[in-house]
PDB file of C-alpha atoms and ligand atoms in Angstrom:
ATOM      1  CA  MET A 285      -3.755  89.127 -13.198  1.00 66.00           C
ATOM      2  CA  SER A 286      -4.546  85.904 -14.821  1.00 89.00           C
ATOM      3  CA  ILE A 287      -5.380  85.308 -18.736  1.00 92.00           C
ATOM      4  CA  ASP A 288      -8.786  85.118 -19.318  1.00 93.00           C
ATOM      5  CA  PHE A 289      -9.558  81.824 -21.787  1.00 94.00           C
ATOM      6  CA  GLY A 290     -13.225  82.072 -21.193  1.00 92.00           C
ATOM      7  CA  SER A 291     -13.127  85.186 -24.042  1.00 91.00           C
ATOM      8  CA  MET A 292     -10.633  83.609 -26.392  1.00 94.00           C
ATOM      9  CA  GLU A 293     -11.122  81.328 -29.359  1.00 96.00           C
ATOM     10  CA  LYS A 294     -10.506  77.770 -28.823  1.00 97.00           C
ATOM     11  CA  LEU A 295      -8.417  76.231 -31.620  1.00 96.00           C
ATOM     12  CA  ALA A 296      -8.120  73.201 -30.851  1.00 95.00           C
ATOM     13  CA  GLU A 297      -8.950  70.253 -27.770  1.00 96.00           C
ATOM     14  CA  GLY A 298      -7.144  67.595 -27.311  1.00 93.00           C
ATOM     15  CA  LYS A 299      -6.864  64.855 -24.870  1.00 92.00           C
ATOM     16  CA  THR A 300      -4.245  66.512 -22.469  1.00 95.00           C
ATOM     17  CA  LYS A 301      -4.263  70.402 -23.927  1.00 97.00           C
ATOM     18  CA  ILE A 302      -6.269  73.014 -25.212  1.00 98.00           C
ATOM     19  CA  ILE A 303      -5.122  75.511 -27.800  1.00 97.00           C
ATOM     20  CA  TYR A 304      -6.513  79.141 -27.649  1.00 98.00           C
ATOM     21  CA  GLU A 305      -5.650  81.684 -30.252  1.00 96.00           C
ATOM     22  CA  ASN A 306      -3.951  84.692 -29.011  1.00 95.00           C
ATOM     23  CA  PRO A 307      -6.164  88.095 -29.599  1.00 93.00           C
ATOM     24  CA  ASP A 308      -2.999  90.036 -29.452  1.00 93.00           C
ATOM     25  CA  ASP A 309      -0.480  88.456 -31.734  1.00 96.00           C
ATOM     26  CA  ALA A 310      -1.516  86.306 -34.339  1.00 95.00           C
ATOM     27  CA  LYS A 311       1.868  84.416 -34.726  1.00 96.00           C
ATOM     28  CA  VAL A 312       1.660  82.544 -31.308  1.00 97.00           C
ATOM     29  CA  VAL A 313      -1.150  80.477 -29.086  1.00 98.00           C
ATOM     30  CA  PHE A 314      -1.316  79.676 -26.165  1.00 98.00           C
ATOM     31  CA  MET A 315      -1.027  75.704 -25.074  1.00 98.00           C
ATOM     32  CA  VAL A 316      -3.233  75.031 -21.558  1.00 98.00           C
ATOM     33  CA  PHE A 317      -2.338  71.987 -19.831  1.00 98.00           C
ATOM     34  CA  LYS A 318      -5.690  69.582 -18.551  1.00 98.00           C
ATOM     35  CA  ASP A 319      -5.441  67.220 -15.763  1.00 98.00           C
ATOM     36  CA  ASP A 320      -6.772  64.588 -17.948  1.00 97.00           C
ATOM     37  CA  ILE A 321      -4.751  61.059 -18.455  1.00 97.00           C
ATOM     38  CA  THR A 322      -5.540  58.964 -21.293  1.00 95.00           C
ATOM     39  CA  ALA A 323      -4.065  55.425 -22.355  1.00 94.00           C
ATOM     40  CA  GLY A 324      -4.608  53.077 -25.128  1.00 88.00           C
ATOM     41  CA  ASP A 325      -5.502  55.581 -27.798  1.00 83.00           C
ATOM     42  CA  GLY A 326      -8.034  57.494 -25.304  1.00 85.00           C
ATOM     43  CA  VAL A 327      -9.525  54.295 -24.594  1.00 91.00           C
ATOM     44  CA  LYS A 328      -8.409  54.263 -20.683  1.00 95.00           C
ATOM     45  CA  HIS A 329      -9.260  58.052 -19.254  1.00 96.00           C
ATOM     46  CA  ASP A 330      -9.057  59.756 -15.770  1.00 97.00           C
ATOM     47  CA  VAL A 331      -8.582  63.082 -14.299  1.00 97.00           C
ATOM     48  CA  ILE A 332      -5.813  63.792 -12.000  1.00 97.00           C
ATOM     49  CA  GLU A 333      -6.293  66.817  -9.769  1.00 97.00           C
ATOM     50  CA  GLY A 334      -3.028  69.055  -9.887  1.00 97.00           C
ATOM     51  CA  LYS A 335      -1.433  66.723 -12.839  1.00 98.00           C
ATOM     52  CA  ALA A 336      -1.804  69.745 -15.379  1.00 98.00           C
ATOM     53  CA  VAL A 337       0.488  71.854 -13.379  1.00 98.00           C
ATOM     54  CA  VAL A 338       2.979  68.925 -12.965  1.00 98.00           C
ATOM     55  CA  ASP A 339       3.168  68.333 -16.608  1.00 98.00           C
ATOM     56  CA  TRP A 340       3.296  72.000 -17.638  1.00 98.00           C
ATOM     57  CA  LYS A 341       6.299  72.453 -15.256  1.00 98.00           C
ATOM     58  CA  THR A 342       8.108  69.098 -16.943  1.00 98.00           C
ATOM     59  CA  SER A 343       7.296  70.364 -20.502  1.00 98.00           C
ATOM     60  CA  ARG A 344       8.509  74.059 -19.945  1.00 98.00           C
ATOM     61  CA  ASP A 345      11.378  72.727 -18.344  1.00 98.00           C
ATOM     62  CA  ILE A 346      12.404  70.511 -20.934  1.00 98.00           C
ATOM     63  CA  PHE A 347      11.782  73.287 -23.778  1.00 98.00           C
ATOM     64  CA  GLU A 348      13.518  75.589 -22.068  1.00 98.00           C
ATOM     65  CA  PHE A 349      15.974  73.154 -21.668  1.00 98.00           C
ATOM     66  CA  LEU A 350      16.015  72.288 -25.600  1.00 98.00           C
ATOM     67  CA  ASN A 351      15.793  75.988 -26.709  1.00 98.00           C
ATOM     68  CA  ARG A 352      19.458  76.641 -24.697  1.00 97.00           C
ATOM     69  CA  MET A 353      20.909  73.768 -26.597  1.00 97.00           C
ATOM     70  CA  ASP A 354      19.537  75.463 -29.733  1.00 97.00           C
ATOM     71  CA  VAL A 355      17.193  72.902 -30.657  1.00 98.00           C
ATOM     72  CA  ARG A 356      14.446  74.291 -33.022  1.00 98.00           C
ATOM     73  CA  THR A 357      11.346  74.290 -30.823  1.00 98.00           C
ATOM     74  CA  HIS A 358       7.846  76.027 -31.030  1.00 98.00           C
ATOM     75  CA  TYR A 359       8.136  76.950 -27.467  1.00 98.00           C
ATOM     76  CA  ILE A 360       8.558  80.614 -26.127  1.00 98.00           C
ATOM     77  CA  GLU A 361       7.571  81.170 -22.417  1.00 98.00           C
ATOM     78  CA  SER A 362       5.221  80.276 -19.972  1.00 98.00           C
ATOM     79  CA  PRO A 363       3.172  83.547 -19.109  1.00 97.00           C
ATOM     80  CA  GLU A 364       1.166  81.631 -15.858  1.00 97.00           C
ATOM     81  CA  GLU A 365       0.857  78.249 -14.322  1.00 97.00           C
ATOM     82  CA  LYS A 366      -0.371  75.590 -16.736  1.00 98.00           C
ATOM     83  CA  VAL A 367      -0.055  77.828 -19.968  1.00 98.00           C
ATOM     84  CA  SER A 368       2.593  77.839 -22.283  1.00 98.00           C
ATOM     85  CA  LEU A 369       3.007  80.296 -25.027  1.00 98.00           C
ATOM     86  CA  VAL A 370       4.167  78.780 -28.468  1.00 98.00           C
ATOM     87  CA  LYS A 371       4.698  79.667 -32.005  1.00 98.00           C
ATOM     88  CA  LYS A 372       1.500  78.959 -34.330  1.00 97.00           C
ATOM     89  CA  LEU A 373       2.531  76.380 -37.084  1.00 95.00           C
ATOM     90  CA  ASP A 374       2.232  76.999 -41.160  1.00 94.00           C
ATOM     91  CA  ARG A 375       1.156  73.154 -40.595  1.00 92.00           C
ATOM     92  CA  LYS A 376       1.279  70.126 -38.491  1.00 90.00           C
ATOM     93  CA  ILE A 377       2.496  66.950 -39.293  1.00 93.00           C
ATOM     94  CA  ASP A 378       0.200  64.015 -38.090  1.00 91.00           C
ATOM     95  CA  LEU A 379       3.207  61.802 -37.070  1.00 94.00           C
ATOM     96  CA  GLU A 380       4.242  60.370 -33.784  1.00 96.00           C
ATOM     97  CA  VAL A 381       7.980  59.890 -34.107  1.00 97.00           C
ATOM     98  CA  VAL A 382       9.328  57.592 -31.460  1.00 98.00           C
ATOM     99  CA  THR A 383      13.408  56.804 -30.647  1.00 98.00           C
ATOM    100  CA  ARG A 384      14.506  53.820 -28.781  1.00 98.00           C
ATOM    101  CA  ARG A 385      17.553  53.557 -26.720  1.00 98.00           C
ATOM    102  CA  VAL A 386      16.240  50.348 -24.881  1.00 98.00           C
ATOM    103  CA  ALA A 387      13.702  48.119 -25.920  1.00 98.00           C
ATOM    104  CA  ALA A 388      10.482  48.247 -24.105  1.00 98.00           C
ATOM    105  CA  GLY A 389       6.579  48.663 -24.731  1.00 97.00           C
ATOM    106  CA  SER A 390       5.368  48.006 -27.968  1.00 95.00           C
ATOM    107  CA  ILE A 391       8.730  46.809 -29.916  1.00 97.00           C
ATOM    108  CA  LEU A 392       9.033  43.653 -27.560  1.00 97.00           C
ATOM    109  CA  LYS A 393       5.984  42.159 -29.374  1.00 94.00           C
ATOM    110  CA  TRP A 394       6.225  43.388 -32.906  1.00 91.00           C
ATOM    111  CA  GLY A 395       9.972  43.199 -33.034  1.00 90.00           C
ATOM    112  CA  ASN A 396      10.416  40.101 -30.926  1.00 92.00           C
ATOM    113  CA  VAL A 397      13.351  41.170 -28.882  1.00 97.00           C
ATOM    114  CA  GLU A 398      13.968  40.601 -25.268  1.00 98.00           C
ATOM    115  CA  GLU A 399      13.240  43.636 -22.966  1.00 98.00           C
ATOM    116  CA  GLY A 400      16.405  45.826 -22.080  1.00 98.00           C
ATOM    117  CA  THR A 401      17.909  45.375 -25.686  1.00 98.00           C
ATOM    118  CA  ARG A 402      20.427  48.393 -26.281  1.00 98.00           C
ATOM    119  CA  TYR A 403      19.886  50.208 -29.353  1.00 98.00           C
ATOM    120  CA  ASP A 404      23.279  51.931 -30.747  1.00 98.00           C
ATOM    121  CA  PRO A 405      22.711  53.661 -32.781  1.00 98.00           C
ATOM    122  CA  LEU A 406      19.161  54.852 -31.695  1.00 98.00           C
ATOM    123  CA  ILE A 407      16.372  53.435 -33.537  1.00 97.00           C
ATOM    124  CA  THR A 408      13.737  55.638 -34.746  1.00 97.00           C
ATOM    125  CA  GLN A 409      10.130  54.787 -36.103  1.00 95.00           C
ATOM    126  CA  PHE A 410       7.411  57.154 -37.340  1.00 96.00           C
ATOM    127  CA  HIS A 411       3.896  56.202 -36.567  1.00 95.00           C
ATOM    128  CA  TYR A 412       0.539  58.037 -38.484  1.00 92.00           C
ATOM    129  CA  LYS A 413      -1.330  60.122 -35.519  1.00 89.00           C
ATOM    130  CA  ASP A 414      -4.858  58.333 -35.652  1.00 87.00           C
ATOM    131  CA  ASP A 415      -6.501  56.800 -32.396  1.00 84.00           C
ATOM    132  CA  PRO A 416      -9.056  54.696 -34.140  1.00 87.00           C
ATOM    133  CA  LEU A 417      -6.272  52.983 -36.316  1.00 87.00           C
ATOM    134  CA  HIS A 418      -4.020  52.726 -33.364  1.00 88.00           C
ATOM    135  CA  ASP A 419      -1.153  55.127 -34.539  1.00 90.00           C
ATOM    136  CA  PRO A 420       0.204  52.558 -37.438  1.00 91.00           C
ATOM    137  CA  MET A 421       3.795  52.078 -37.752  1.00 92.00           C
ATOM    138  CA  LEU A 422       4.980  53.584 -41.452  1.00 92.00           C
ATOM    139  CA  ASP A 423       6.704  51.152 -43.373  1.00 88.00           C
ATOM    140  CA  ASP A 424      10.421  51.701 -43.456  1.00 84.00           C
ATOM    141  CA  GLY A 425      10.738  51.076 -47.476  1.00 86.00           C
ATOM    142  CA  TYR A 426       7.754  53.656 -47.600  1.00 85.00           C
ATOM    143  CA  ILE A 427      10.062  56.613 -45.344  1.00 85.00           C
ATOM    144  CA  ASP A 428      12.793  55.841 -47.560  1.00 83.00           C
ATOM    145  CA  PHE A 429      11.213  56.009 -50.488  1.00 84.00           C
ATOM    146  CA  ILE A 430       9.980  59.388 -49.979  1.00 81.00           C
ATOM    147  CA  ILE A 431      13.281  60.608 -48.401  1.00 81.00           C
ATOM    148  CA  LYS A 432      15.290  59.366 -51.607  1.00 81.00           C
ATOM    149  CA  ALA A 433      12.975  59.291 -54.680  1.00 80.00           C
ATOM    150  CA  LYS A 434      10.870  62.139 -53.950  1.00 75.00           C
ATOM    151  CA  GLY A 435      12.892  64.400 -52.135  1.00 76.00           C
ATOM    152  CA  GLY A 436      10.998  64.507 -48.822  1.00 79.00           C
ATOM    153  CA  THR A 437      13.427  65.955 -46.540  1.00 88.00           C
ATOM    154  CA  GLU A 438      10.951  66.379 -43.773  1.00 92.00           C
ATOM    155  CA  TYR A 439      11.392  62.703 -42.549  1.00 92.00           C
ATOM    156  CA  ALA A 440      15.208  62.952 -42.556  1.00 92.00           C
ATOM    157  CA  ARG A 441      15.061  65.954 -40.650  1.00 95.00           C
ATOM    158  CA  MET A 442      12.587  64.852 -37.869  1.00 96.00           C
ATOM    159  CA  ARG A 443      14.993  61.619 -37.785  1.00 95.00           C
ATOM    160  CA  GLU A 444      17.837  63.806 -37.174  1.00 97.00           C
ATOM    161  CA  ILE A 445      16.107  66.036 -34.541  1.00 98.00           C
ATOM    162  CA  ASN A 446      14.502  63.035 -32.439  1.00 98.00           C
ATOM    163  CA  ALA A 447      18.294  61.572 -32.348  1.00 98.00           C
ATOM    164  CA  GLU A 448      19.524  64.776 -31.284  1.00 98.00           C
ATOM    165  CA  VAL A 449      16.654  65.615 -28.581  1.00 98.00           C
ATOM    166  CA  PHE A 450      17.368  62.077 -27.583  1.00 98.00           C
ATOM    167  CA  VAL A 451      20.898  62.323 -26.970  1.00 98.00           C
ATOM    168  CA  LEU A 452      20.704  65.525 -25.010  1.00 98.00           C
ATOM    169  CA  LEU A 453      17.843  64.329 -22.673  1.00 98.00           C
ATOM    170  CA  GLU A 454      19.469  60.928 -22.366  1.00 98.00           C
ATOM    171  CA  LYS A 455      22.352  62.953 -20.854  1.00 98.00           C
ATOM    172  CA  ALA A 456      20.490  65.104 -18.631  1.00 98.00           C
ATOM    173  CA  PHE A 457      18.407  62.445 -17.185  1.00 98.00           C
ATOM    174  CA  SER A 458      21.881  60.601 -16.728  1.00 97.00           C
ATOM    175  CA  HIS A 459      22.854  63.061 -14.092  1.00 97.00           C
ATOM    176  CA  PHE A 460      19.827  62.110 -12.033  1.00 97.00           C
ATOM    177  CA  GLY A 461      20.276  58.217 -12.597  1.00 98.00           C
ATOM    178  CA  ILE A 462      18.055  58.028 -14.658  1.00 98.00           C
ATOM    179  CA  GLN A 463      18.195  55.884 -18.242  1.00 98.00           C
ATOM    180  CA  LEU A 464      15.793  57.541 -21.161  1.00 98.00           C
ATOM    181  CA  VAL A 465      14.404  54.535 -22.250  1.00 98.00           C
ATOM    182  CA  ASP A 466      12.194  55.723 -25.432  1.00 98.00           C
ATOM    183  CA  PHE A 467      10.015  58.720 -26.192  1.00 98.00           C
ATOM    184  CA  LYS A 468       7.719  59.902 -28.895  1.00 98.00           C
ATOM    185  CA  LEU A 469       7.957  63.437 -30.258  1.00 98.00           C
ATOM    186  CA  GLU A 470       5.929  65.397 -32.815  1.00 97.00           C
ATOM    187  CA  TYR A 471       6.615  68.195 -35.296  1.00 97.00           C
ATOM    188  CA  GLY A 472       5.099  70.847 -37.662  1.00 95.00           C
ATOM    189  CA  ILE A 473       6.485  73.067 -40.061  1.00 95.00           C
ATOM    190  CA  MET A 474       6.763  76.676 -39.090  1.00 95.00           C
ATOM    191  CA  ASP A 475       8.558  79.290 -41.290  1.00 94.00           C
ATOM    192  CA  GLY A 476       9.074  76.407 -43.860  1.00 92.00           C
ATOM    193  CA  GLU A 477      10.819  74.232 -41.485  1.00 95.00           C
ATOM    194  CA  VAL A 478      10.555  71.507 -39.621  1.00 97.00           C
ATOM    195  CA  THR A 479      10.235  72.332 -35.691  1.00 98.00           C
ATOM    196  CA  LEU A 480       9.608  70.236 -32.727  1.00 98.00           C
ATOM    197  CA  ILE A 481       6.126  71.118 -31.342  1.00 98.00           C
ATOM    198  CA  ASP A 482       3.624  69.624 -28.704  1.00 97.00           C
ATOM    199  CA  GLU A 483       4.498  68.812 -24.883  1.00 97.00           C
ATOM    200  CA  ILE A 484       7.174  66.566 -23.695  1.00 98.00           C
ATOM    201  CA  THR A 485       6.276  65.196 -20.333  1.00 97.00           C
ATOM    202  CA  GLY A 486       5.698  62.003 -18.387  1.00 96.00           C
ATOM    203  CA  GLY A 487       3.269  60.407 -20.876  1.00 95.00           C
ATOM    204  CA  SER A 488       6.197  60.914 -23.719  1.00 97.00           C
ATOM    205  CA  PHE A 489       8.792  58.743 -22.656  1.00 98.00           C
ATOM    206  CA  ARG A 490       9.886  55.760 -20.460  1.00 98.00           C
ATOM    207  CA  LEU A 491      12.293  56.487 -17.681  1.00 98.00           C
ATOM    208  CA  TRP A 492      14.114  53.809 -15.867  1.00 98.00           C
ATOM    209  CA  PRO A 493      16.165  54.693 -12.841  1.00 98.00           C
ATOM    210  CA  TYR A 494      19.462  52.792 -12.495  1.00 98.00           C
ATOM    211  CA  ALA A 495      19.722  49.687 -10.720  1.00 98.00           C
ATOM    212  CA  LYS A 496      23.155  50.274  -8.996  1.00 97.00           C
ATOM    213  CA  GLU A 497      25.817  53.221  -8.754  1.00 95.00           C
ATOM    214  CA  ASN A 498      27.700  52.827 -11.668  1.00 95.00           C
ATOM    215  CA  PRO A 499      25.820  50.909 -14.194  1.00 98.00           C
ATOM    216  CA  ASP A 500      27.742  49.544 -17.402  1.00 98.00           C
ATOM    217  CA  LEU A 501      25.066  50.624 -20.240  1.00 97.00           C
ATOM    218  CA  ASN A 502      27.606  49.660 -22.800  1.00 96.00           C
ATOM    219  CA  GLN A 503      26.236  45.908 -23.386  1.00 98.00           C
ATOM    220  CA  PRO A 504      24.321  44.550 -25.674  1.00 98.00           C
ATOM    221  CA  ASN A 505      21.341  44.014 -23.208  1.00 98.00           C
ATOM    222  CA  VAL A 506      21.367  46.570 -20.187  1.00 98.00           C
ATOM    223  CA  LEU A 507      18.164  45.106 -18.153  1.00 98.00           C
ATOM    224  CA  SER A 508      20.458  44.166 -15.435  1.00 98.00           C
ATOM    225  CA  GLU A 509      21.515  47.741 -15.023  1.00 98.00           C
ATOM    226  CA  LEU A 510      18.287  49.349 -14.687  1.00 98.00           C
ATOM    227  CA  ASN A 511      15.360  48.832 -12.413  1.00 98.00           C
ATOM    228  CA  PRO A 512      12.075  48.868 -14.512  1.00 98.00           C
ATOM    229  CA  SER A 513       9.854  48.418 -11.391  1.00 96.00           C
ATOM    230  CA  ALA A 514      10.650  51.837 -10.310  1.00 97.00           C
ATOM    231  CA  ARG A 515       9.660  53.497 -13.585  1.00 97.00           C
ATOM    232  CA  LEU A 516       8.916  56.996 -13.347  1.00 96.00           C
ATOM    233  CA  ASP A 517       6.487  57.500 -16.435  1.00 94.00           C
ATOM    234  CA  LYS A 518       3.044  56.839 -17.626  1.00 95.00           C
ATOM    235  CA  ASP A 519       3.444  52.897 -17.868  1.00 96.00           C
ATOM    236  CA  THR A 520       2.647  53.291 -13.888  1.00 96.00           C
ATOM    237  CA  TYR A 521      -0.899  54.600 -15.292  1.00 97.00           C
ATOM    238  CA  ARG A 522      -0.968  51.885 -18.290  1.00 95.00           C
ATOM    239  CA  LYS A 523      -0.198  48.947 -15.830  1.00 94.00           C
ATOM    240  CA  GLY A 524      -2.946  50.163 -13.695  1.00 95.00           C
ATOM    241  CA  GLU A 525      -1.709  51.723 -10.515  1.00 95.00           C
ATOM    242  CA  ASP A 526      -3.443  54.120  -8.471  1.00 96.00           C
ATOM    243  CA  LEU A 527      -3.673  57.952  -9.181  1.00 97.00           C
ATOM    244  CA  ASP A 528      -2.129  59.089  -6.650  1.00 97.00           C
ATOM    245  CA  GLN A 529       0.920  56.625  -7.271  1.00 96.00           C
ATOM    246  CA  VAL A 530       1.000  57.901 -11.100  1.00 97.00           C
ATOM    247  CA  GLN A 531       0.859  61.618 -10.045  1.00 97.00           C
ATOM    248  CA  THR A 532       3.798  61.183  -7.550  1.00 97.00           C
ATOM    249  CA  LYS A 533       5.831  59.623 -10.058  1.00 97.00           C
ATOM    250  CA  PHE A 534       4.916  62.585 -12.400  1.00 98.00           C
ATOM    251  CA  GLU A 535       5.935  64.943  -9.646  1.00 98.00           C
ATOM    252  CA  GLU A 536       9.154  63.300  -9.106  1.00 98.00           C
ATOM    253  CA  ILE A 537      10.120  64.081 -13.128  1.00 98.00           C
ATOM    254  CA  ALA A 538       9.113  67.523 -12.633  1.00 98.00           C
ATOM    255  CA  GLY A 539      11.590  67.807  -9.676  1.00 98.00           C
ATOM    256  CA  ILE A 540      14.229  66.329 -12.056  1.00 98.00           C
ATOM    257  CA  THR A 541      13.487  68.472 -14.966  1.00 98.00           C
ATOM    258  CA  GLY A 542      13.280  71.717 -12.698  1.00 98.00           C
ATOM    259  CA  ARG A 543      17.252  70.955 -12.224  1.00 98.00           C
ATOM    260  CA  PHE A 544      17.838  70.685 -16.017  1.00 98.00           C
ATOM    261  CA  LYS A 545      18.552  74.269 -15.898  1.00 95.00           C
ATOM    262  CA  ASP A 546      21.592  74.156 -13.549  1.00 94.00           C
ATOM    263  CA  LEU A 547      23.108  71.186 -16.004  1.00 93.00           C
ATOM    264  CA  LYS A 548      25.903  71.898 -18.078  1.00 86.00           C
ATOM    265  CA  ILE A 549      25.989  69.671 -21.100  1.00 81.00           C
ATOM    266  CA  VAL A 550      28.443  69.135 -23.865  1.00 76.00           C
TER     267      VAL A 550
HETATM  268  P1  5GP B 876       5.349  52.058 -27.203  1.00 67.02           P
HETATM  269  O1  5GP B 876       5.436  52.118 -29.113  1.00 67.02           O
HETATM  270  O2  5GP B 876       6.671  51.082 -26.964  1.00 67.02           O
HETATM  271  O3  5GP B 876       4.207  52.020 -26.560  1.00 67.02           O
HETATM  272  O4  5GP B 876       5.766  53.567 -26.996  1.00 67.02           O
HETATM  273  C1  5GP B 876       7.141  54.206 -27.477  1.00 67.02           C
HETATM  274  C2  5GP B 876       7.352  55.385 -26.666  1.00 67.02           C
HETATM  275  O5  5GP B 876       6.466  56.507 -27.194  1.00 67.02           O
HETATM  276  C3  5GP B 876       6.930  55.217 -25.187  1.00 67.02           C
HETATM  277  O6  5GP B 876       7.764  56.316 -24.147  1.00 67.02           O
HETATM  278  C4  5GP B 876       5.636  56.076 -24.901  1.00 67.02           C
HETATM  279  O7  5GP B 876       5.018  56.754 -24.031  1.00 67.02           O
HETATM  280  C5  5GP B 876       5.426  56.833 -26.308  1.00 67.02           C
HETATM  281  N1  5GP B 876       4.198  56.811 -27.006  1.00 67.02           N
HETATM  282  C6  5GP B 876       3.888  55.782 -27.965  1.00 67.02           C
HETATM  283  N2  5GP B 876       2.671  56.335 -28.596  1.00 67.02           N
HETATM  284  C7  5GP B 876       2.058  57.218 -27.805  1.00 67.02           C
HETATM  285  C8  5GP B 876       1.273  58.198 -27.491  1.00 67.02           C
HETATM  286  O8  5GP B 876       0.183  57.646 -28.563  1.00 67.02           O
HETATM  287  N3  5GP B 876       1.086  59.336 -26.916  1.00 67.02           N
HETATM  288  C9  5GP B 876       1.712  59.320 -26.125  1.00 67.02           C
HETATM  289  N4  5GP B 876       1.883  60.323 -25.336  1.00 67.02           N
HETATM  290  N5  5GP B 876       3.097  58.745 -25.874  1.00 67.02           N
HETATM  291  C10 5GP B 876       3.292  57.752 -27.012  1.00 67.02           C
END
């Protein structure tokens, strides 16, 4: 029997998900995926039939993988299609935490770098989550000030988890001949500790297939080793490809993350 959300209280509705309270357990909530897709801080908006199922699968498989790898996440289980059960937060942190291995997207403009520049160590930036303000990036000096002067351990912890998760997912996707270029994660506080929350789907990262069988990914610029035009991620939507094509790419991602359970990552 499927869950009757009609009788449950909606706690929040975002661009791609609805959160419902769980009448049987106040410590957990239901996260229900929607078919909506947006870009440009919500300015571009479409509905793709079947996207919710695909995003739910991708997010479920990634969170189950991260839980197995002992990352602290909000994810518990997925009781039915399009629905995940997650732990309720004490407090949400209104930040988007972006980590990059390869230069792409917005950093090409503000960082004045060439596409394909490889970052080792990884670089991580914090953006204040606010669509009307276009998610402004926080100044590094300000973050260092909070971490050092104010004893703000949360930023340091988010930076640490972002890097840890990046390396795990980078390794996982490498098994399928794909480079994780960058991603955006979100956090909250649960039982007093920084915890990975939200969804991780085709809209959260850039994925570029390898351009050759054995790419040399240890060079200052790796663009020649990768094939961005065969990208699997939401840039297809941002760049205006048709919605069927976007959905096909998202299905490809779900096909890959569906095989994460067979991976032995060390
Ligand atoms: P960029 O800053 O280059 O636009 O994005 C860096 C990475 O973070 C990309 O993988 C992009 O998909 C992700 N990202 C940045 N902003 C957002 C956002 O507002 N929502 C989502 N879902 N992902 C974002």
